[in-house]
Short mmCIF file of C-alpha atoms and ligand atoms in Angstrom, two decimals:
data_model
loop_
_atom_site.label_atom_id
_atom_site.label_comp_id
_atom_site.label_asym_id
_atom_site.label_seq_id
_atom_site.Cartn_x
_atom_site.Cartn_y
_atom_site.Cartn_z
CA MET W 26 0.00 0.00 0.00
CA ASN W 27 2.40 2.58 -1.23
CA ALA W 28 1.09 6.10 -1.00
CA PRO W 29 2.25 8.01 -4.03
CA PHE W 30 5.50 9.91 -3.72
CA SER W 31 6.49 12.40 -6.32
CA PRO W 32 7.88 10.72 -9.46
CA GLU W 33 10.13 13.76 -9.95
CA ALA W 34 11.74 13.01 -6.60
CA LEU W 35 12.62 9.48 -7.71
CA THR W 36 14.05 10.69 -11.02
CA ALA W 37 16.12 13.37 -9.29
CA LEU W 38 17.35 10.91 -6.68
CA ARG W 39 18.40 8.36 -9.31
CA ALA W 40 20.32 11.08 -11.18
CA GLU W 41 22.01 12.23 -7.99
CA LEU W 42 22.97 8.67 -7.05
CA ALA W 43 24.40 8.02 -10.50
CA SER W 44 26.51 11.19 -10.39
CA GLY W 45 29.41 9.93 -8.26
CA ALA W 46 30.42 7.76 -5.32
CA ARG W 47 28.69 8.56 -2.02
CA PRO W 48 31.45 9.71 0.35
CA LEU W 49 32.69 8.64 3.76
CA PHE W 50 32.11 11.05 6.67
CA ILE W 51 35.14 11.33 8.94
CA ASP W 52 35.86 14.12 11.43
CA GLY W 53 33.09 16.26 9.96
CA VAL W 54 34.49 16.02 6.42
CA PHE W 55 32.97 14.22 3.43
CA GLY W 56 35.47 12.48 1.18
CA PRO W 57 36.52 9.36 -0.67
CA ALA W 58 38.20 6.32 0.86
CA ALA W 59 41.95 6.94 1.14
CA ALA W 60 42.67 4.07 -1.25
CA GLY W 61 39.98 5.29 -3.66
CA ALA W 62 37.97 2.04 -3.54
CA THR W 63 34.23 1.99 -4.14
CA ILE W 64 31.35 -0.45 -3.67
CA ASP W 65 28.86 -1.07 -6.48
CA VAL W 66 25.35 -0.63 -5.13
CA ILE W 67 22.78 -2.99 -6.63
CA ASP W 68 19.03 -2.48 -6.96
CA PRO W 69 17.72 -5.86 -5.76
CA ALA W 70 14.54 -5.47 -7.81
CA THR W 71 16.55 -5.45 -11.06
CA GLY W 72 20.07 -6.63 -10.27
CA ASP W 73 21.43 -3.40 -11.83
CA VAL W 74 24.19 -1.25 -10.35
CA PHE W 75 22.57 2.16 -9.81
CA ALA W 76 25.05 3.89 -7.50
CA THR W 77 28.49 3.59 -5.97
CA ALA W 78 29.73 4.31 -2.47
CA ALA W 79 33.20 4.98 -1.13
CA CYS W 80 34.56 1.76 0.37
CA GLY W 81 36.59 2.32 3.50
CA ASP W 82 39.32 -0.02 4.71
CA ALA W 83 41.33 -0.37 7.92
CA GLY W 84 43.09 2.94 7.27
CA ASP W 85 39.82 4.85 6.93
CA ILE W 86 38.47 3.15 10.04
CA ASP W 87 41.60 4.24 11.90
CA ARG W 88 41.10 7.87 10.80
CA ALA W 89 37.50 7.70 11.95
CA VAL W 90 38.35 6.12 15.30
CA GLN W 91 41.07 8.72 15.93
CA ALA W 92 38.54 11.48 15.19
CA ALA W 93 35.96 9.93 17.52
CA ARG W 94 38.64 9.52 20.19
CA ARG W 95 39.67 13.20 19.95
CA ALA W 96 36.04 14.30 20.07
CA PHE W 97 35.46 12.17 23.15
CA ASP W 98 38.67 12.79 25.09
CA GLY W 99 38.98 16.52 25.04
CA GLY W 100 37.07 17.87 22.12
CA ALA W 101 33.77 19.60 21.96
CA TRP W 102 31.61 16.66 22.99
CA PRO W 103 32.47 16.35 26.69
CA ALA W 104 31.91 20.10 26.97
CA THR W 105 28.42 19.75 25.51
CA THR W 106 25.79 19.63 28.24
CA PRO W 107 23.14 16.90 28.34
CA ALA W 108 20.51 19.49 27.43
CA MET W 109 22.54 20.58 24.42
CA ARG W 110 22.99 16.97 23.34
CA ALA W 111 19.22 16.49 23.59
CA ARG W 112 18.66 19.62 21.52
CA LEU W 113 21.02 18.41 18.77
CA MET W 114 19.32 15.02 18.71
CA THR W 115 15.87 16.60 18.43
CA ARG W 116 17.16 18.83 15.62
CA LEU W 117 18.42 15.72 13.82
CA ALA W 118 15.00 14.08 14.25
CA ASP W 119 13.35 17.15 12.69
CA LEU W 120 15.77 17.05 9.76
CA ILE W 121 15.16 13.33 9.22
CA GLU W 122 11.41 13.94 9.06
CA ALA W 123 11.89 16.89 6.70
CA HIS W 124 13.98 14.69 4.38
CA GLY W 125 11.79 11.64 4.91
CA GLU W 126 10.79 11.08 1.29
CA ARG W 127 14.38 11.15 0.05
CA ILE W 128 15.57 8.82 2.79
CA ALA W 129 12.72 6.36 2.27
CA LEU W 130 13.20 6.29 -1.51
CA THR W 131 16.92 5.71 -1.08
CA GLU W 132 16.26 2.91 1.36
CA SER W 133 13.66 1.34 -0.94
CA LEU W 134 16.04 1.41 -3.92
CA ASP W 135 18.97 0.13 -1.89
CA ASN W 136 17.29 -2.63 0.17
CA GLY W 137 14.25 -3.33 -2.04
CA MET W 138 11.66 -2.80 0.69
CA PRO W 139 8.30 -1.15 -0.10
CA PHE W 140 8.50 2.65 0.07
CA MET W 141 5.84 2.83 2.79
CA MET W 142 7.75 0.40 4.98
CA ALA W 143 10.89 2.49 4.47
CA LYS W 144 8.94 5.59 5.40
CA PHE W 145 7.07 4.37 8.46
CA GLY W 146 9.33 1.59 9.71
CA GLY W 147 12.54 3.33 8.70
CA VAL W 148 12.27 7.10 8.70
CA MET W 149 9.62 7.55 11.38
CA GLY W 150 11.15 4.77 13.46
CA ALA W 151 14.48 6.57 13.31
CA SER W 152 13.12 9.95 14.31
CA GLU W 153 11.24 8.34 17.22
CA GLN W 154 14.49 6.71 18.36
CA LEU W 155 16.16 10.12 18.46
CA ARG W 156 13.27 11.81 20.26
CA TYR W 157 13.01 9.04 22.84
CA ASN W 158 16.74 8.91 23.52
CA ALA W 159 17.02 12.71 23.57
CA GLY W 160 14.80 12.49 26.63
CA TRP W 161 17.33 10.22 28.33
CA ALA W 162 20.28 12.57 27.75
CA THR W 163 19.15 14.71 30.70
CA LYS W 164 18.02 11.79 32.88
CA ILE W 165 21.06 9.54 33.19
CA THR W 166 21.73 9.38 36.91
CA GLY W 167 23.45 7.40 39.64
CA GLU W 168 22.31 6.76 43.21
CA THR W 169 23.34 7.84 46.67
CA VAL W 170 24.22 4.88 48.86
CA THR W 171 24.74 4.38 52.60
CA PRO W 172 27.73 2.04 53.04
CA SER W 173 27.84 -0.39 55.99
CA ALA W 174 31.45 0.31 56.90
CA PRO W 175 32.06 2.09 60.19
CA GLY W 176 32.28 5.84 60.10
CA GLU W 177 30.41 8.59 58.35
CA TRP W 178 30.33 8.54 54.56
CA HIS W 179 29.07 10.24 51.51
CA ALA W 180 28.86 7.61 48.77
CA PHE W 181 27.28 7.68 45.37
CA SER W 182 27.36 6.05 41.95
CA ARG W 183 27.54 7.90 38.67
CA ARG W 184 27.10 6.81 35.08
CA GLU W 185 29.73 7.96 32.62
CA PRO W 186 29.79 7.47 28.84
CA VAL W 187 31.59 4.27 27.88
CA GLY W 188 33.68 6.14 25.29
CA VAL W 189 34.18 5.55 21.59
CA VAL W 190 31.51 3.24 20.19
CA GLY W 191 31.84 1.14 17.05
CA ALA W 192 28.37 0.44 15.62
CA ILE W 193 28.01 -2.28 12.98
CA VAL W 194 24.61 -2.69 11.36
CA PRO W 195 23.02 -5.03 8.79
CA TRP W 196 21.14 -4.41 5.57
CA ASN W 197 17.57 -5.36 6.49
CA PHE W 198 16.59 -1.98 8.02
CA PRO W 199 19.74 0.05 7.38
CA PHE W 200 18.58 3.54 8.35
CA VAL W 201 16.58 2.88 11.50
CA MET W 202 19.18 0.40 12.77
CA ALA W 203 21.96 2.93 12.33
CA VAL W 204 19.99 5.60 14.15
CA ALA W 205 18.85 3.18 16.87
CA LYS W 206 22.49 2.53 17.70
CA ILE W 207 23.72 6.13 17.40
CA ALA W 208 20.87 7.71 19.39
CA PRO W 209 21.43 6.07 22.81
CA ALA W 210 25.20 6.37 22.36
CA LEU W 211 24.87 10.13 21.85
CA ALA W 212 22.42 10.46 24.73
CA ALA W 213 24.96 8.79 27.00
CA GLY W 214 27.72 11.16 25.81
CA CYS W 215 29.65 8.72 23.62
CA THR W 216 31.15 9.32 20.19
CA VAL W 217 30.54 6.89 17.34
CA VAL W 218 32.03 5.25 14.28
CA LEU W 219 29.24 3.64 12.24
CA LYS W 220 29.97 0.86 9.74
CA PRO W 221 26.86 0.24 7.62
CA ALA W 222 26.34 -3.00 5.67
CA GLU W 223 28.09 -3.22 2.30
CA GLN W 224 24.81 -4.24 0.60
CA THR W 225 23.05 -1.02 1.68
CA PRO W 226 25.48 1.89 2.11
CA LEU W 227 23.34 4.76 0.82
CA SER W 228 20.92 5.98 3.49
CA ALA W 229 23.76 6.30 6.01
CA VAL W 230 25.33 8.96 3.81
CA ILE W 231 22.14 11.01 4.00
CA LEU W 232 22.26 10.51 7.76
CA ALA W 233 25.81 11.92 7.73
CA GLU W 234 24.64 14.98 5.78
CA LEU W 235 21.87 15.61 8.30
CA ILE W 236 24.20 15.10 11.27
CA ALA W 237 26.49 17.76 9.80
CA GLU W 238 23.53 20.08 9.16
CA ALA W 239 22.18 19.58 12.69
CA GLY W 240 25.43 21.01 14.05
CA PHE W 241 27.04 18.07 15.86
CA PRO W 242 30.73 18.82 16.48
CA ALA W 243 33.21 17.18 14.10
CA GLY W 244 34.17 13.63 15.01
CA VAL W 245 31.15 12.93 17.23
CA VAL W 246 29.63 10.68 14.56
CA ASN W 247 31.75 9.24 11.76
CA ILE W 248 30.30 7.02 9.04
CA VAL W 249 32.55 4.64 7.12
CA ASN W 250 31.03 2.33 4.53
CA GLY W 251 33.01 -0.79 3.69
CA TYR W 252 33.05 -4.57 3.83
CA GLY W 253 32.61 -6.57 7.00
CA GLN W 254 35.83 -8.57 6.73
CA THR W 255 37.93 -5.40 6.28
CA ALA W 256 36.34 -2.22 7.66
CA GLY W 257 34.08 -4.08 10.11
CA ALA W 258 36.87 -6.29 11.43
CA ALA W 259 39.21 -3.27 11.73
CA LEU W 260 36.66 -1.46 13.88
CA VAL W 261 36.25 -4.47 16.15
CA ASP W 262 40.03 -4.88 16.46
CA HIS W 263 40.81 -1.22 17.08
CA PRO W 264 42.41 -0.66 20.51
CA LEU W 265 40.92 2.86 20.83
CA VAL W 266 37.32 1.62 20.52
CA ASP W 267 35.66 1.04 23.90
CA LYS W 268 32.48 -0.72 22.84
CA ILE W 269 31.00 -2.53 19.87
CA THR W 270 27.26 -2.60 19.30
CA PHE W 271 26.35 -5.08 16.58
CA THR W 272 23.29 -6.43 14.79
CA GLY W 273 23.72 -9.27 12.31
CA SER W 274 24.45 -12.96 12.02
CA THR W 275 25.26 -15.25 14.93
CA SER W 276 28.53 -16.35 13.33
CA VAL W 277 29.81 -12.78 12.97
CA GLY W 278 28.55 -11.99 16.48
CA LYS W 279 30.68 -14.80 17.87
CA ALA W 280 33.69 -13.63 15.82
CA ILE W 281 33.21 -10.14 17.30
CA VAL W 282 33.20 -11.54 20.83
CA ARG W 283 36.51 -13.28 20.16
CA ALA W 284 38.08 -10.24 18.46
CA ALA W 285 36.95 -7.90 21.25
CA THR W 286 39.17 -9.64 23.79
CA GLY W 287 42.16 -7.54 22.64
CA ASN W 288 41.23 -4.58 24.85
CA LEU W 289 38.17 -6.26 26.40
CA LYS W 290 35.75 -4.00 24.61
CA ARG W 291 32.21 -3.99 25.88
CA VAL W 292 29.99 -5.82 23.40
CA THR W 293 26.26 -5.87 22.85
CA LEU W 294 24.85 -8.18 20.18
CA GLU W 295 21.47 -8.58 18.49
CA LEU W 296 21.73 -11.78 16.47
CA GLY W 297 18.34 -12.59 15.04
CA GLY W 298 16.14 -15.52 15.84
CA LYS W 299 13.73 -18.23 14.90
CA SER W 300 10.73 -16.81 16.66
CA PRO W 301 7.73 -18.98 17.56
CA VAL W 302 4.11 -17.92 17.00
CA VAL W 303 1.56 -19.94 19.00
CA ILE W 304 -2.10 -19.90 17.92
CA PHE W 305 -4.45 -21.48 20.46
CA ALA W 306 -7.85 -22.91 19.58
CA ASP W 307 -9.63 -19.89 21.10
CA ALA W 308 -7.61 -17.26 19.21
CA ASP W 309 -9.27 -14.45 17.24
CA LEU W 310 -8.29 -15.94 13.89
CA ASP W 311 -9.41 -12.90 11.91
CA LYS W 312 -6.55 -11.06 13.56
CA ALA W 313 -4.10 -13.93 14.07
CA ILE W 314 -4.03 -15.17 10.46
CA PRO W 315 -3.08 -11.89 8.73
CA ALA W 316 -0.65 -11.06 11.53
CA ALA W 317 1.06 -14.43 11.27
CA ALA W 318 1.28 -14.00 7.49
CA MET W 319 2.81 -10.51 7.61
CA GLY W 320 5.00 -11.53 10.55
CA ILE W 321 6.95 -13.71 8.13
CA PHE W 322 6.30 -12.10 4.72
CA GLY W 323 6.90 -8.49 5.88
CA ASN W 324 10.19 -7.17 4.47
CA ALA W 325 10.39 -10.52 2.66
CA GLY W 326 11.09 -12.22 5.98
CA GLN W 327 14.30 -10.26 6.50
CA ILE W 328 13.36 -9.24 10.03
CA CYS W 329 15.26 -10.37 13.10
CA ALA W 330 12.02 -10.97 15.01
CA ALA W 331 10.17 -12.62 12.09
CA GLY W 332 7.66 -15.21 13.30
CA SER W 333 9.15 -18.14 11.38
CA ARG W 334 7.93 -21.14 13.42
CA LEU W 335 4.15 -21.30 13.64
CA PHE W 336 2.53 -23.66 16.16
CA VAL W 337 -1.23 -24.10 15.62
CA HIS W 338 -3.79 -26.04 17.65
CA ASP W 339 -5.23 -29.04 15.78
CA SER W 340 -8.78 -27.74 15.89
CA VAL W 341 -7.95 -24.55 13.93
CA TYR W 342 -4.93 -25.84 11.98
CA ASP W 343 -6.61 -26.20 8.58
CA ARG W 344 -8.30 -22.82 8.77
CA VAL W 345 -5.06 -21.07 9.76
CA VAL W 346 -2.93 -22.72 7.08
CA GLU W 347 -5.58 -22.05 4.41
CA GLY W 348 -5.80 -18.42 5.53
CA ILE W 349 -2.05 -17.85 5.41
CA VAL W 350 -1.74 -19.60 2.05
CA ALA W 351 -4.54 -17.39 0.69
CA ARG W 352 -2.79 -14.28 2.00
CA ALA W 353 0.47 -15.45 0.41
CA GLY W 354 -1.34 -15.87 -2.90
CA SER W 355 -2.85 -12.38 -2.80
CA LEU W 356 0.33 -10.64 -1.64
CA ARG W 357 1.54 -8.09 -4.17
CA VAL W 358 5.20 -8.89 -4.75
CA GLY W 359 7.22 -6.38 -6.72
CA ASN W 360 9.50 -3.41 -6.96
CA GLY W 361 9.47 -1.42 -3.71
CA GLN W 362 8.81 1.86 -5.50
CA ALA W 363 5.75 0.55 -7.37
CA PRO W 364 2.45 1.65 -5.84
CA GLY W 365 0.74 -1.19 -4.02
CA THR W 366 3.78 -3.38 -3.47
CA GLU W 367 3.47 -5.34 -0.22
CA MET W 368 6.63 -7.42 -0.48
CA GLY W 369 9.86 -6.58 -2.29
CA PRO W 370 12.81 -8.70 -3.36
CA LEU W 371 15.45 -10.16 -1.07
CA VAL W 372 18.41 -7.86 -0.61
CA SER W 373 20.94 -9.68 -2.77
CA GLN W 374 21.57 -12.67 -4.96
CA VAL W 375 23.51 -14.22 -2.07
CA GLN W 376 20.49 -13.93 0.20
CA ARG W 377 18.12 -15.21 -2.54
CA ASP W 378 20.33 -18.24 -3.11
CA ARG W 379 20.58 -18.86 0.63
CA VAL W 380 16.79 -18.81 0.99
CA MET W 381 16.24 -21.04 -2.06
CA GLY W 382 18.77 -23.47 -0.58
CA TYR W 383 16.74 -23.64 2.63
CA ILE W 384 13.51 -24.26 0.74
CA ALA W 385 15.19 -27.12 -1.19
CA SER W 386 16.56 -28.59 2.05
CA GLY W 387 13.09 -28.46 3.62
CA ALA W 388 11.64 -30.44 0.71
CA ASP W 389 14.57 -32.91 0.94
CA GLU W 390 13.91 -33.43 4.63
CA GLY W 391 10.26 -34.23 4.02
CA ALA W 392 8.43 -30.92 4.42
CA THR W 393 5.43 -30.18 2.18
CA VAL W 394 5.47 -26.94 0.20
CA ALA W 395 1.92 -25.68 0.83
CA CYS W 396 2.50 -22.61 -1.33
CA GLY W 397 5.30 -20.70 -3.02
CA GLY W 398 8.72 -22.27 -2.97
CA GLN W 399 9.93 -20.73 -6.22
CA ARG W 400 11.92 -17.68 -7.19
CA LEU W 401 10.15 -15.30 -9.57
CA GLU W 402 11.15 -15.46 -13.20
CA GLY W 403 12.91 -12.41 -14.58
CA PRO W 404 15.39 -9.98 -13.06
CA GLY W 405 15.73 -9.22 -9.37
CA TYR W 406 16.02 -11.37 -6.28
CA PHE W 407 12.35 -12.22 -5.70
CA VAL W 408 11.22 -15.32 -3.84
CA GLN W 409 7.55 -16.30 -3.54
CA PRO W 410 5.99 -16.17 -0.11
CA THR W 411 6.37 -19.76 1.01
CA VAL W 412 4.59 -21.96 3.57
CA LEU W 413 6.09 -25.31 4.60
CA THR W 414 3.97 -27.82 6.50
CA GLY W 415 4.93 -31.18 7.96
CA THR W 416 8.00 -29.58 9.50
CA MET W 417 9.56 -30.51 12.82
CA ALA W 418 12.51 -29.70 15.06
CA GLY W 419 15.72 -31.20 13.73
CA MET W 420 15.04 -30.02 10.17
CA LYS W 421 17.35 -27.22 9.04
CA VAL W 422 14.37 -25.08 8.02
CA VAL W 423 13.04 -25.25 11.58
CA ASP W 424 16.33 -24.95 13.47
CA GLU W 425 18.12 -22.24 11.48
CA GLU W 426 17.30 -18.62 10.70
CA ILE W 427 16.31 -18.46 7.02
CA PHE W 428 15.85 -14.67 6.81
CA GLY W 429 13.43 -14.98 3.92
CA PRO W 430 9.65 -15.28 3.37
CA VAL W 431 9.47 -18.91 4.50
CA LEU W 432 7.11 -20.07 7.24
CA CYS W 433 7.34 -23.48 8.94
CA VAL W 434 4.01 -24.68 10.38
CA MET W 435 3.65 -27.28 13.13
CA ARG W 436 0.55 -28.50 14.96
CA PHE W 437 -0.15 -29.25 18.58
CA GLY W 438 -2.98 -31.31 20.01
CA GLU W 439 -3.02 -30.83 23.76
CA ASP W 440 -3.34 -27.62 25.73
CA ASP W 441 -0.60 -28.33 28.25
CA ILE W 442 1.31 -25.07 28.57
CA ASP W 443 4.59 -26.75 29.55
CA THR W 444 4.54 -28.99 26.47
CA ILE W 445 3.79 -26.06 24.18
CA ALA W 446 6.52 -23.97 25.83
CA ALA W 447 9.04 -26.78 25.45
CA ALA W 448 8.34 -27.01 21.71
CA ALA W 449 8.45 -23.22 21.25
CA ASN W 450 11.72 -23.02 23.24
CA GLU W 451 13.54 -25.55 21.10
CA GLY W 452 16.57 -24.37 19.16
CA SER W 453 19.42 -22.00 19.83
CA TYR W 454 17.58 -18.67 19.47
CA GLY W 455 15.41 -16.63 21.82
CA LEU W 456 14.68 -13.20 20.37
CA SER W 457 10.93 -12.84 20.03
CA SER W 458 7.64 -14.74 20.18
CA SER W 459 3.90 -14.27 19.67
CA ILE W 460 0.87 -15.80 21.34
CA TRP W 461 -2.75 -15.69 20.15
CA THR W 462 -5.45 -16.60 22.66
CA ARG W 463 -8.53 -15.09 24.31
CA ASP W 464 -7.60 -16.79 27.58
CA MET W 465 -5.22 -14.28 29.12
CA SER W 466 -4.32 -16.63 31.93
CA ASN W 467 -3.06 -19.19 29.40
CA GLY W 468 -1.37 -16.45 27.41
CA LEU W 469 0.51 -15.05 30.39
CA ARG W 470 1.42 -18.49 31.73
CA LEU W 471 2.98 -19.28 28.37
CA ALA W 472 4.65 -15.84 28.26
CA ASN W 473 6.32 -16.64 31.59
CA ARG W 474 7.72 -19.87 30.17
CA LEU W 475 9.03 -18.63 26.81
CA LYS W 476 12.78 -18.08 26.57
CA ALA W 477 12.54 -14.96 24.43
CA GLY W 478 13.40 -11.30 24.91
CA THR W 479 10.00 -10.21 23.57
CA VAL W 480 6.56 -11.81 23.89
CA ARG W 481 3.64 -10.31 21.99
CA ILE W 482 0.15 -11.42 22.96
CA ASN W 483 -2.65 -10.84 20.44
CA GLY W 484 -0.62 -8.47 18.29
CA GLY W 485 1.21 -6.29 20.70
CA GLY W 486 2.72 -3.85 18.22
CA GLY W 487 6.20 -3.53 16.75
CA VAL W 488 9.58 -2.29 17.92
CA ASP W 489 9.26 0.60 20.34
CA PRO W 490 12.23 2.70 21.48
CA ALA W 491 10.93 2.47 25.06
CA LEU W 492 10.75 -1.34 25.18
CA PRO W 493 13.92 -3.37 25.75
CA LEU W 494 14.82 -5.49 22.72
CA GLY W 495 17.26 -8.35 22.70
CA GLY W 496 17.77 -12.02 22.98
CA PHE W 497 17.87 -14.97 25.30
CA LYS W 498 20.30 -17.76 24.37
CA GLN W 499 22.19 -17.27 21.10
CA SER W 500 20.02 -14.35 19.99
CA GLY W 501 22.48 -12.00 21.61
CA TRP W 502 24.00 -10.18 24.54
CA GLY W 503 22.42 -7.25 26.30
CA ARG W 504 19.41 -5.15 25.40
CA GLU W 505 18.75 -2.22 23.12
CA ASN W 506 16.01 0.38 23.69
CA GLY W 507 14.49 1.56 26.95
CA ARG W 508 16.55 2.53 29.98
CA ALA W 509 18.69 -0.61 29.60
CA GLY W 510 19.52 0.42 26.05
CA VAL W 511 20.97 3.78 27.12
CA GLU W 512 22.70 2.38 30.16
CA ALA W 513 24.48 -0.10 27.88
CA PHE W 514 26.48 2.92 26.66
CA THR W 515 27.66 3.85 30.16
CA GLU W 516 30.21 2.75 32.74
CA LEU W 517 29.08 2.73 36.35
CA LYS W 518 31.44 4.31 38.88
CA SER W 519 31.22 4.33 42.69
CA VAL W 520 32.59 7.36 44.55
CA THR W 521 33.03 7.27 48.31
CA VAL W 522 34.00 10.10 50.68
CA ALA W 523 34.95 9.50 54.31
CA LEU W 524 33.53 12.49 56.14
P1 LIG A 8 26.57 -10.37 8.61
O1 LIG A 8 26.49 -10.67 10.05
O2 LIG A 8 27.73 -10.88 7.83
O3 LIG A 8 26.52 -8.77 8.39
C1 LIG A 8 26.06 -7.82 9.32
C2 LIG A 8 27.07 -6.68 9.44
O4 LIG A 8 28.29 -7.20 9.96
C3 LIG A 8 27.45 -6.02 8.12
O5 LIG A 8 27.65 -4.64 8.34
C4 LIG A 8 28.78 -6.67 7.79
O6 LIG A 8 29.59 -5.86 6.96
C5 LIG A 8 29.39 -6.81 9.16
N1 LIG A 8 30.44 -7.84 9.26
C6 LIG A 8 30.55 -8.99 8.57
N2 LIG A 8 31.66 -9.67 8.95
C7 LIG A 8 32.25 -8.92 9.92
C8 LIG A 8 33.41 -9.09 10.72
N3 LIG A 8 34.19 -10.17 10.60
N4 LIG A 8 33.71 -8.14 11.63
C9 LIG A 8 32.93 -7.07 11.77
N5 LIG A 8 31.83 -6.85 11.04
C10 LIG A 8 31.48 -7.76 10.13
O7 LIG A 8 25.23 -10.87 7.95
P2 LIG A 8 25.00 -11.32 6.42
O8 LIG A 8 26.12 -12.17 5.94
O9 LIG A 8 24.73 -10.12 5.64
O10 LIG A 8 23.68 -12.19 6.58
C11 LIG A 8 23.79 -13.56 6.97
C12 LIG A 8 22.65 -14.00 7.85
O11 LIG A 8 22.72 -13.28 9.08
C13 LIG A 8 21.25 -13.71 7.34
O12 LIG A 8 20.81 -14.71 6.47
C14 LIG A 8 20.47 -13.69 8.63
O13 LIG A 8 20.15 -15.01 9.01
C15 LIG A 8 21.44 -13.10 9.62
N6 LIG A 8 21.19 -11.66 9.82
C16 LIG A 8 20.52 -11.27 10.94
C17 LIG A 8 20.20 -9.93 11.12
C18 LIG A 8 19.46 -9.45 12.32
O14 LIG A 8 18.68 -8.52 12.23
N7 LIG A 8 19.70 -9.99 13.49
C19 LIG A 8 20.53 -8.92 10.11
C20 LIG A 8 21.30 -9.43 9.00
C21 LIG A 8 21.59 -10.76 8.87
MG1 LIG A 9 28.30 -11.97 6.04
#
């Protein structure tokens, strides 16, 4: 359901993007990578290169880290009051909203997602992150404490910024993820080097332009596009970086943990999931069916919290599967800038091939393809919305994150909450989960038993900057969003005075 945007804006944007490589942003200055390298940027709806971006390497990362270090250690940033930081962040949110159409179109071209998703999920989500975290800038506090040691004391704790933050983000929601990492870091008083994903470098350059326009001092935020193995790894290895905040694959998350031991950087990780959706017999199916469908087909399944394992009670199983298959059949799959598109392509050929490999493995292991299962003919990296039935734990399609529009459906017969929880808790992930029931006692009893950072009952909305987000088990370390999300960018210090 794409509201019309101005066609002139798209034409102008395409011309601008074709006019030269998008620069790096280091120490307040826009420029090419020192070695002159660039990344070809591919439109996933066509497979065509439509832009290029400067491709930073370890040397560029070092320049950026040095700039962030200077800005943190003695530059303008420590001298900026919390209220001033909040003001700058709010100004950036205003600028993001004012440039919303351009950002959303860029994101749609770069990632393939529908324009309206880029606008509401991406642009508005990003500005809300800044507004929410701007509120925290003036509210980060410690406590006064009465120690038990003999004597008279004044003792208190204070929260200080952790320092220079390396933020590494993926390609599935490039703009809002970048902002969701930068915003709490800035609120806490940190400086940042952002390394966007190589598949989607473009919207971060607009973010850099708006950061400069908002008036942040040089070096407070630096944005270096480049590949994970080079620029990303250099950021994780850098001895002057105090913390890495990462969203992406579990394997890279584990590599980051190992690499961070050099200077024992603080690390927070958001590593995706294999989130269960449980539909009880008494669920409001008119709501549960479309929600379950869009919970896996939204953004072509490239969502960390995608509901990819569906557990349905026997008595409503046929109706639910038929409903989701019907929704899959009516889903408008196409170019993200076309009006009406509900699902775009996968981000890259690599991701398309990975998803097709999973679908083939599911069929090999005995799953039934209830609908979809094919790539679309023609250019672009489109995969049909796919429903697999007859799936069970132990199959790759059930155990591993597919990150594509592929739903695995399983049935349950009894209503024993512990049995249902045990099935939903299988596997190595624990990011999110959904429950559909009219019996709130059952719903909350199951919620208590699920090993997941988020539980949504009967819908429960999307990502909110005020609600902690993160994973149990191998879905990650730490939490983003909410108070915990800001405090993750601080060090806690105790100060004691013997009076
Ligand atoms: P990835 O984990 O390789 O990429 C994410 C980010 O990490 C990118 O910016 C990349 O450049 C960077 N990176 C890669 N290797 C690095 C290294 N050695 N050191 C530092 N940074 C590094 O994810 P990829 O390969 O694009 O996708 C693979 C799978 O990961 C997907 O199929 C999906 O299952 C999962 N994934 C999960 C996401 C989530 O939201 N939790 C987002 C993206 C991918
Ligand atoms: Mg990778």
